[in-house]
Short mmCIF file of C-alpha atoms and ligand atoms in Angstrom, two decimals:
data_model
loop_
_atom_site.label_atom_id
_atom_site.label_comp_id
_atom_site.label_asym_id
_atom_site.label_seq_id
_atom_site.Cartn_x
_atom_site.Cartn_y
_atom_site.Cartn_z
CA UNK A 903 62.25 162.38 -5.11
CA UNK A 904 63.74 159.32 -3.49
CA UNK A 905 62.34 155.83 -3.21
CA UNK A 906 63.84 152.80 -1.67
CA UNK A 907 64.48 149.21 -2.74
CA UNK A 908 63.12 146.50 -0.50
CA UNK A 909 64.06 143.03 0.84
CA UNK A 910 61.31 140.38 1.51
CA UNK A 911 62.13 139.05 5.04
CA UNK A 912 59.45 136.54 4.65
CA UNK A 913 57.69 135.37 1.39
CA UNK A 914 54.94 132.82 1.48
CA UNK A 915 53.40 132.06 -1.86
CA UNK A 916 49.92 130.49 -1.97
CA UNK A 917 48.06 129.17 -5.03
CA UNK A 918 48.19 130.67 -8.50
CA UNK A 919 44.89 132.60 -9.14
CA UNK A 920 43.07 132.60 -12.53
CA UNK A 921 44.76 135.97 -13.38
CA UNK A 922 48.21 134.45 -13.08
CA UNK A 923 49.03 136.11 -9.80
CA UNK A 924 49.63 134.29 -6.46
CA UNK A 925 48.17 134.92 -3.14
CA UNK A 926 51.03 136.15 -0.93
CA UNK A 927 51.91 136.64 2.65
CA UNK A 928 54.98 138.64 2.78
CA UNK A 929 56.99 140.98 5.07
CA UNK A 930 58.67 143.91 3.26
CA UNK A 931 61.57 146.01 4.54
CA UNK A 932 62.67 149.17 2.82
CA UNK A 933 66.38 149.41 2.77
CA UNK A 934 68.93 152.35 2.18
CA UNK A 935 69.49 151.57 -1.52
CA UNK A 936 67.58 154.30 -3.28
CA UNK A 937 66.29 155.32 -6.58
CA UNK A 938 66.41 159.11 -7.09
CA UNK A 939 63.88 160.51 -9.69
CA UNK A 940 64.11 164.12 -10.77
CA UNK A 941 60.97 165.42 -12.60
CA UNK A 942 60.79 168.53 -14.58
CA UNK A 943 57.87 170.07 -16.66
CA UNK A 944 58.17 169.15 -20.42
CA UNK A 945 55.61 168.83 -23.28
CA UNK A 946 55.94 165.06 -23.48
CA UNK A 947 56.66 162.25 -21.08
CA UNK A 948 60.24 161.17 -21.43
CA UNK A 949 62.77 159.36 -19.35
CA UNK A 950 66.67 159.04 -19.10
CA UNK A 951 68.40 156.62 -16.69
CA UNK A 952 71.80 157.19 -15.15
CA UNK A 953 73.72 155.81 -12.19
CA UNK A 954 75.53 152.62 -11.15
CA UNK A 955 72.68 150.28 -12.29
CA UNK A 956 71.67 152.05 -15.49
CA UNK A 957 72.23 149.84 -18.56
CA UNK A 958 70.65 148.73 -21.71
CA UNK A 959 68.14 146.55 -19.87
CA UNK A 960 66.30 149.64 -18.66
CA UNK A 961 63.75 150.68 -21.46
CA UNK A 962 63.25 154.33 -22.23
CA UNK A 963 59.84 153.82 -23.78
CA UNK A 964 56.32 152.91 -22.59
CA UNK A 965 57.76 149.67 -20.95
CA UNK A 966 59.62 151.89 -18.44
CA UNK A 967 57.55 151.65 -15.13
CA UNK A 968 58.13 155.33 -14.40
CA UNK A 969 56.79 156.31 -17.92
CA UNK A 970 53.82 154.10 -17.21
CA UNK A 971 53.32 155.67 -13.83
CA UNK A 972 53.32 159.20 -15.34
CA UNK A 973 50.90 158.21 -18.26
CA UNK A 974 48.49 156.51 -15.81
CA UNK A 975 48.67 159.53 -13.56
CA UNK A 976 47.93 161.95 -16.45
CA UNK A 977 45.17 159.71 -17.68
CA UNK A 978 43.38 159.41 -14.16
CA UNK A 979 43.52 163.13 -13.44
CA UNK A 980 43.07 164.47 -16.93
CA UNK A 981 46.38 166.38 -16.77
CA UNK A 982 47.46 167.45 -20.23
CA UNK A 983 50.94 168.34 -19.88
CA UNK A 984 54.17 166.10 -19.60
CA UNK A 985 57.39 165.74 -17.65
CA UNK A 986 60.93 164.63 -18.15
CA UNK A 987 62.09 162.15 -15.63
CA UNK A 988 65.74 161.51 -14.80
CA UNK A 989 66.26 158.37 -12.88
CA UNK A 990 69.46 157.71 -10.92
CA UNK A 991 69.39 153.92 -10.62
CA UNK A 992 71.12 152.16 -7.70
CA UNK A 993 68.79 149.31 -7.30
CA UNK A 994 69.69 146.43 -9.70
CA UNK A 995 67.35 145.83 -12.66
CA UNK A 996 65.33 142.52 -12.29
CA UNK A 997 67.14 141.95 -8.98
CA UNK A 998 64.20 141.13 -6.69
CA UNK A 999 64.41 144.41 -4.82
CA UNK A 1000 61.64 146.29 -6.37
CA UNK A 1001 63.67 148.85 -8.18
CA UNK A 1002 61.24 149.51 -11.04
CA UNK A 1003 58.43 149.73 -8.34
CA UNK A 1004 60.50 152.37 -6.63
CA UNK A 1005 60.89 154.33 -9.85
CA UNK A 1006 57.05 154.26 -10.32
CA UNK A 1007 56.38 155.25 -6.71
CA UNK A 1008 58.94 158.18 -6.84
CA UNK A 1009 57.31 159.22 -10.16
CA UNK A 1010 53.84 159.27 -8.75
CA UNK A 1011 54.76 161.32 -5.74
CA UNK A 1012 56.97 163.75 -7.77
CA UNK A 1013 54.34 164.47 -10.45
CA UNK A 1014 51.50 164.84 -7.99
CA UNK A 1015 53.73 167.60 -6.62
CA UNK A 1016 55.09 169.01 -9.90
CA UNK A 1017 51.62 168.96 -11.65
CA UNK A 1018 49.98 170.18 -8.47
CA UNK A 1019 47.32 167.40 -8.49
CA UNK A 1020 46.73 167.32 -4.76
CA UNK A 1021 46.09 163.38 -4.65
CA UNK A 1022 45.69 161.73 -1.30
CA UNK A 1023 48.11 158.90 -0.21
CA UNK A 1024 45.15 156.51 -0.77
CA UNK A 1025 44.64 157.63 -4.28
CA UNK A 1026 48.41 157.39 -5.06
CA UNK A 1027 48.36 153.92 -3.45
CA UNK A 1028 45.49 152.79 -5.73
CA UNK A 1029 47.13 154.09 -8.93
CA UNK A 1030 50.41 152.46 -7.71
CA UNK A 1031 48.90 148.99 -7.20
CA UNK A 1032 47.63 149.08 -10.92
CA UNK A 1033 51.25 149.46 -11.88
CA UNK A 1034 52.72 146.57 -9.93
CA UNK A 1035 52.41 144.62 -6.72
CA UNK A 1036 55.37 146.13 -4.99
CA UNK A 1037 54.54 149.90 -5.91
CA UNK A 1038 52.38 150.51 -2.87
CA UNK A 1039 55.17 149.32 -0.57
CA UNK A 1040 57.69 151.53 -2.16
CA UNK A 1041 55.37 154.56 -1.48
CA UNK A 1042 54.91 153.51 2.11
CA UNK A 1043 58.37 152.19 3.12
CA UNK A 1044 59.39 151.08 6.61
CA UNK A 1045 58.53 147.47 7.45
CA UNK A 1046 55.12 146.09 6.41
CA UNK A 1047 53.11 142.91 5.87
CA UNK A 1048 51.75 142.55 2.27
CA UNK A 1049 48.90 140.14 1.52
CA UNK A 1050 46.74 139.69 -1.60
CA UNK A 1051 49.05 140.31 -4.38
CA UNK A 1052 51.57 141.83 -1.93
CA UNK A 1053 49.79 145.29 -2.21
CA UNK A 1054 47.45 145.04 0.71
CA UNK A 1055 49.60 146.58 3.28
CA UNK A 1056 49.66 146.59 7.06
CA UNK A 1057 52.55 148.32 8.99
CA UNK A 1058 54.65 146.17 11.35
CA UNK A 1059 56.18 147.31 14.46
CA UNK A 1060 59.95 147.01 14.04
CA UNK A 1061 62.39 148.40 16.61
CA UNK A 1062 65.97 149.25 15.98
CA UNK A 1063 67.86 148.91 12.76
CA UNK A 1064 68.97 145.94 10.77
CA UNK A 1065 72.26 145.79 8.89
CA UNK A 1066 72.23 143.86 5.47
CA UNK A 1067 74.92 143.25 3.03
CA UNK A 1068 73.68 142.97 -0.52
CA UNK A 1069 75.27 140.68 -3.24
CA UNK A 1070 73.67 141.73 -6.44
CA UNK A 1071 73.96 140.06 -9.80
CA UNK A 1072 74.72 141.73 -13.26
CA UNK A 1073 72.19 139.41 -14.81
CA UNK A 1074 68.60 139.76 -13.52
CA UNK A 1075 66.07 137.04 -13.17
CA UNK A 1076 62.50 137.32 -14.59
CA UNK A 1077 59.82 137.44 -11.84
CA UNK A 1078 57.19 135.56 -13.90
CA UNK A 1079 59.77 132.88 -14.64
CA UNK A 1080 60.58 132.28 -11.06
CA UNK A 1081 56.89 132.04 -10.03
CA UNK A 1082 56.36 129.79 -13.08
CA UNK A 1083 59.20 127.51 -11.81
CA UNK A 1084 57.66 127.36 -8.40
CA UNK A 1085 54.29 126.32 -9.80
CA UNK A 1086 56.12 123.57 -11.88
CA UNK A 1087 57.96 122.34 -8.81
CA UNK A 1088 54.64 122.19 -6.83
CA UNK A 1089 52.73 120.51 -9.78
CA UNK A 1090 55.62 117.80 -10.01
CA UNK A 1091 55.02 116.92 -6.30
CA UNK A 1092 51.22 117.39 -6.54
CA UNK A 1093 51.47 119.80 -3.60
CA UNK A 1094 47.99 121.57 -3.14
CA UNK A 1095 48.53 125.16 -2.13
CA UNK A 1096 44.92 126.02 -1.72
CA UNK A 1097 45.51 127.32 1.89
CA UNK A 1098 46.30 130.98 2.34
CA UNK A 1099 49.80 131.65 3.27
CA UNK A 1100 50.43 133.33 6.62
CA UNK A 1101 53.26 135.31 8.11
CA UNK A 1102 54.53 133.22 11.11
CA UNK A 1103 54.36 134.88 14.50
CA UNK A 1104 58.15 134.37 14.96
CA UNK A 1105 58.82 136.92 12.22
CA UNK A 1106 56.76 139.62 13.81
CA UNK A 1107 58.12 138.83 17.20
CA UNK A 1108 61.69 139.12 16.03
CA UNK A 1109 60.97 142.48 14.31
CA UNK A 1110 59.28 143.81 17.52
CA UNK A 1111 62.26 142.68 19.67
CA UNK A 1112 64.70 144.28 17.28
CA UNK A 1113 67.26 141.43 17.64
CA UNK A 1114 68.97 140.41 14.30
CA UNK A 1115 69.82 137.01 15.81
CA UNK A 1116 66.02 136.27 16.10
CA UNK A 1117 65.04 137.62 12.80
CA UNK A 1118 67.98 135.57 11.05
CA UNK A 1119 66.19 132.44 12.21
CA UNK A 1120 62.85 133.58 10.88
CA UNK A 1121 63.86 134.52 7.52
CA UNK A 1122 62.10 132.54 4.66
CA UNK A 1123 61.27 132.88 0.96
CA UNK A 1124 59.24 130.39 -1.03
CA UNK A 1125 60.79 131.73 -4.19
CA UNK A 1126 64.31 130.88 -3.02
CA UNK A 1127 64.30 127.33 -4.24
CA UNK A 1128 63.02 128.02 -7.73
CA UNK A 1129 65.36 131.03 -8.08
CA UNK A 1130 68.42 128.85 -7.04
CA UNK A 1131 67.33 126.14 -9.45
CA UNK A 1132 67.13 128.68 -12.31
CA UNK A 1133 70.49 130.26 -11.30
CA UNK A 1134 72.52 127.48 -9.65
CA UNK A 1135 75.46 129.83 -8.72
CA UNK A 1136 73.16 131.44 -6.07
CA UNK A 1137 73.80 128.49 -3.77
CA UNK A 1138 77.47 129.42 -3.76
CA UNK A 1139 76.74 133.09 -3.25
CA UNK A 1140 74.66 132.13 -0.08
CA UNK A 1141 77.43 129.95 1.17
CA UNK A 1142 80.00 132.74 0.67
CA UNK A 1143 77.70 135.04 2.64
CA UNK A 1144 77.55 132.66 5.61
CA UNK A 1145 81.27 132.06 5.55
CA UNK A 1146 81.79 135.83 5.64
CA UNK A 1147 80.07 136.03 8.88
CA UNK A 1148 76.36 136.74 8.18
CA UNK A 1149 73.76 135.51 10.63
CA UNK A 1150 71.77 134.20 7.71
CA UNK A 1151 71.36 134.75 3.90
CA UNK A 1152 68.22 135.07 1.83
CA UNK A 1153 67.33 135.43 -1.81
CA UNK A 1154 65.33 138.83 -1.96
CA UNK A 1155 61.95 138.39 -3.70
CA UNK A 1156 62.38 136.58 -6.94
CA UNK A 1157 66.11 137.10 -6.94
CA UNK A 1158 68.94 137.04 -7.90
CA UNK A 1159 69.99 139.59 -5.21
CA UNK A 1160 71.07 137.78 -2.02
CA UNK A 1161 70.70 139.75 1.22
CA UNK A 1162 72.96 138.82 4.25
CA UNK A 1163 71.63 139.77 7.64
CA UNK A 1164 74.44 140.76 9.96
CA UNK A 1165 74.68 141.29 13.75
CA UNK A 1166 75.32 145.11 13.47
CA UNK A 1167 77.17 147.82 11.32
CA UNK A 1168 80.63 146.56 12.27
CA UNK A 1169 79.81 142.95 11.49
CA UNK A 1170 78.31 144.13 8.15
CA UNK A 1171 81.42 146.11 7.25
CA UNK A 1172 83.59 143.04 8.16
CA UNK A 1173 81.37 140.77 5.91
CA UNK A 1174 81.95 143.27 2.96
CA UNK A 1175 85.66 143.12 3.54
CA UNK A 1176 85.75 139.28 3.67
CA UNK A 1177 83.58 138.98 0.51
CA UNK A 1178 85.98 141.37 -1.19
CA UNK A 1179 88.84 139.11 -0.22
CA UNK A 1180 87.21 136.32 -2.19
CA UNK A 1181 86.48 138.60 -5.16
CA UNK A 1182 82.91 139.39 -4.39
CA UNK A 1183 81.63 142.85 -4.56
CA UNK A 1184 78.85 143.69 -2.01
CA UNK A 1185 77.30 146.68 -0.33
CA UNK A 1186 76.21 147.41 3.17
CA UNK A 1187 72.72 148.89 3.65
CA UNK A 1188 70.26 149.10 6.49
CA UNK A 1189 66.60 149.00 7.19
CA UNK A 1190 63.89 150.09 7.77
CA UNK A 1191 63.93 153.45 5.92
CA UNK A 1192 61.02 155.63 4.83
CA UNK A 1193 59.17 155.29 1.46
CA UNK A 1194 58.88 157.66 -1.41
CA UNK A 1195 59.64 161.22 -0.35
CA UNK A 1196 60.65 164.64 -1.74
CA UNK A 1197 64.28 165.56 -1.25
CA UNK A 1198 64.27 168.95 -3.08
CA UNK A 1199 61.30 170.81 -4.62
CA UNK A 1200 63.30 173.72 -6.20
CA UNK A 1201 61.38 173.81 -9.48
CA UNK A 1202 57.93 173.98 -7.87
CA UNK A 1203 59.19 176.54 -5.31
CA UNK A 1204 60.51 178.76 -8.21
CA UNK A 1205 57.23 178.86 -10.03
CA UNK A 1206 54.99 179.39 -7.04
O1 C5P B 1469 52.91 143.04 -10.21
P1 C5P B 1469 54.26 142.94 -10.80
O2 C5P B 1469 54.39 143.45 -12.27
O3 C5P B 1469 55.40 143.32 -10.02
O4 C5P B 1469 54.49 141.31 -10.98
C1 C5P B 1469 55.34 140.69 -11.81
C2 C5P B 1469 54.99 139.27 -11.99
O5 C5P B 1469 55.24 138.54 -10.81
C3 C5P B 1469 53.54 138.99 -12.37
O6 C5P B 1469 53.32 139.06 -13.75
C4 C5P B 1469 53.45 137.49 -11.89
O7 C5P B 1469 54.00 136.52 -12.78
C5 C5P B 1469 54.27 137.53 -10.64
N1 C5P B 1469 53.62 137.74 -9.45
C6 C5P B 1469 52.68 136.81 -8.92
N2 C5P B 1469 51.93 136.91 -7.79
C7 C5P B 1469 52.08 138.12 -7.02
C8 C5P B 1469 52.99 139.15 -7.52
C9 C5P B 1469 53.65 138.91 -8.62
O8 C5P B 1469 52.58 135.75 -9.52
N3 C5P B 1469 51.38 138.30 -6.01
#
């Protein structure tokens, strides 16, 4: 199974609700940085993480979102067996790109197949949204508007392809902490965010048109300011990205990943090179790409 990481092209955050969540108006785009999850039948539910972003920060117990996805799926369907999950991690942990959500989405689709549960997309979607606000989008992929907690999805017409350069960070940022800092900033200035956030028409028009120059002007993230205050070096990263030739730079989700929108594949490759010259490692990805999907189903084929 393969599931993509995401960038938020627009993220408008409304008021904090009683449950601690915020009303969102966001536009997600799935990009070609993937989590691969291999599931095999086992007696228990276990997980092992490998790959460039595997490190001690990824729990191997119940706190792992893939393990929680497997347990919830077994619970909801009454399935009694287990599975071993191998996650090949490329999306940075706590990076604002929905890596854990991608793991959960890939696990749900993999186990639906492996355990032969026959759930509908809608049922997987509902179980996914219990695991986290970004899981339904990792199932769906492409480009989509997310409202509510971000899990109420509406597809967006996006033409062409967009080239991004990602500057990731070794040290993640806690999503609740970034939202909490936004609340504190708003409280300080007595700003009332009672109105529902909305995705501006300019964002949707630029996606329909497929011109990165237009999308570059429409990029916006309400979490950028709190993320930059919690991690001051992000302002430098953004500046380096612009100097390297990006059309615009944005913090993805709650950060600290910075996504640079480039004019095309050549411009993105040139930006990666210029960033390398100033000592920054970056990677070129593109979007939109599909959501969670099966790459290889050999184990099921062998038993059927
Ligand atoms: O749903 P998920 O576990 O991904 O959310 C992580 C945290 O992000 C939540 O605990 C909450 O602090 C914050 N969040 C929020 N409003 C949203 C989505 C997430 O405040 N709509």
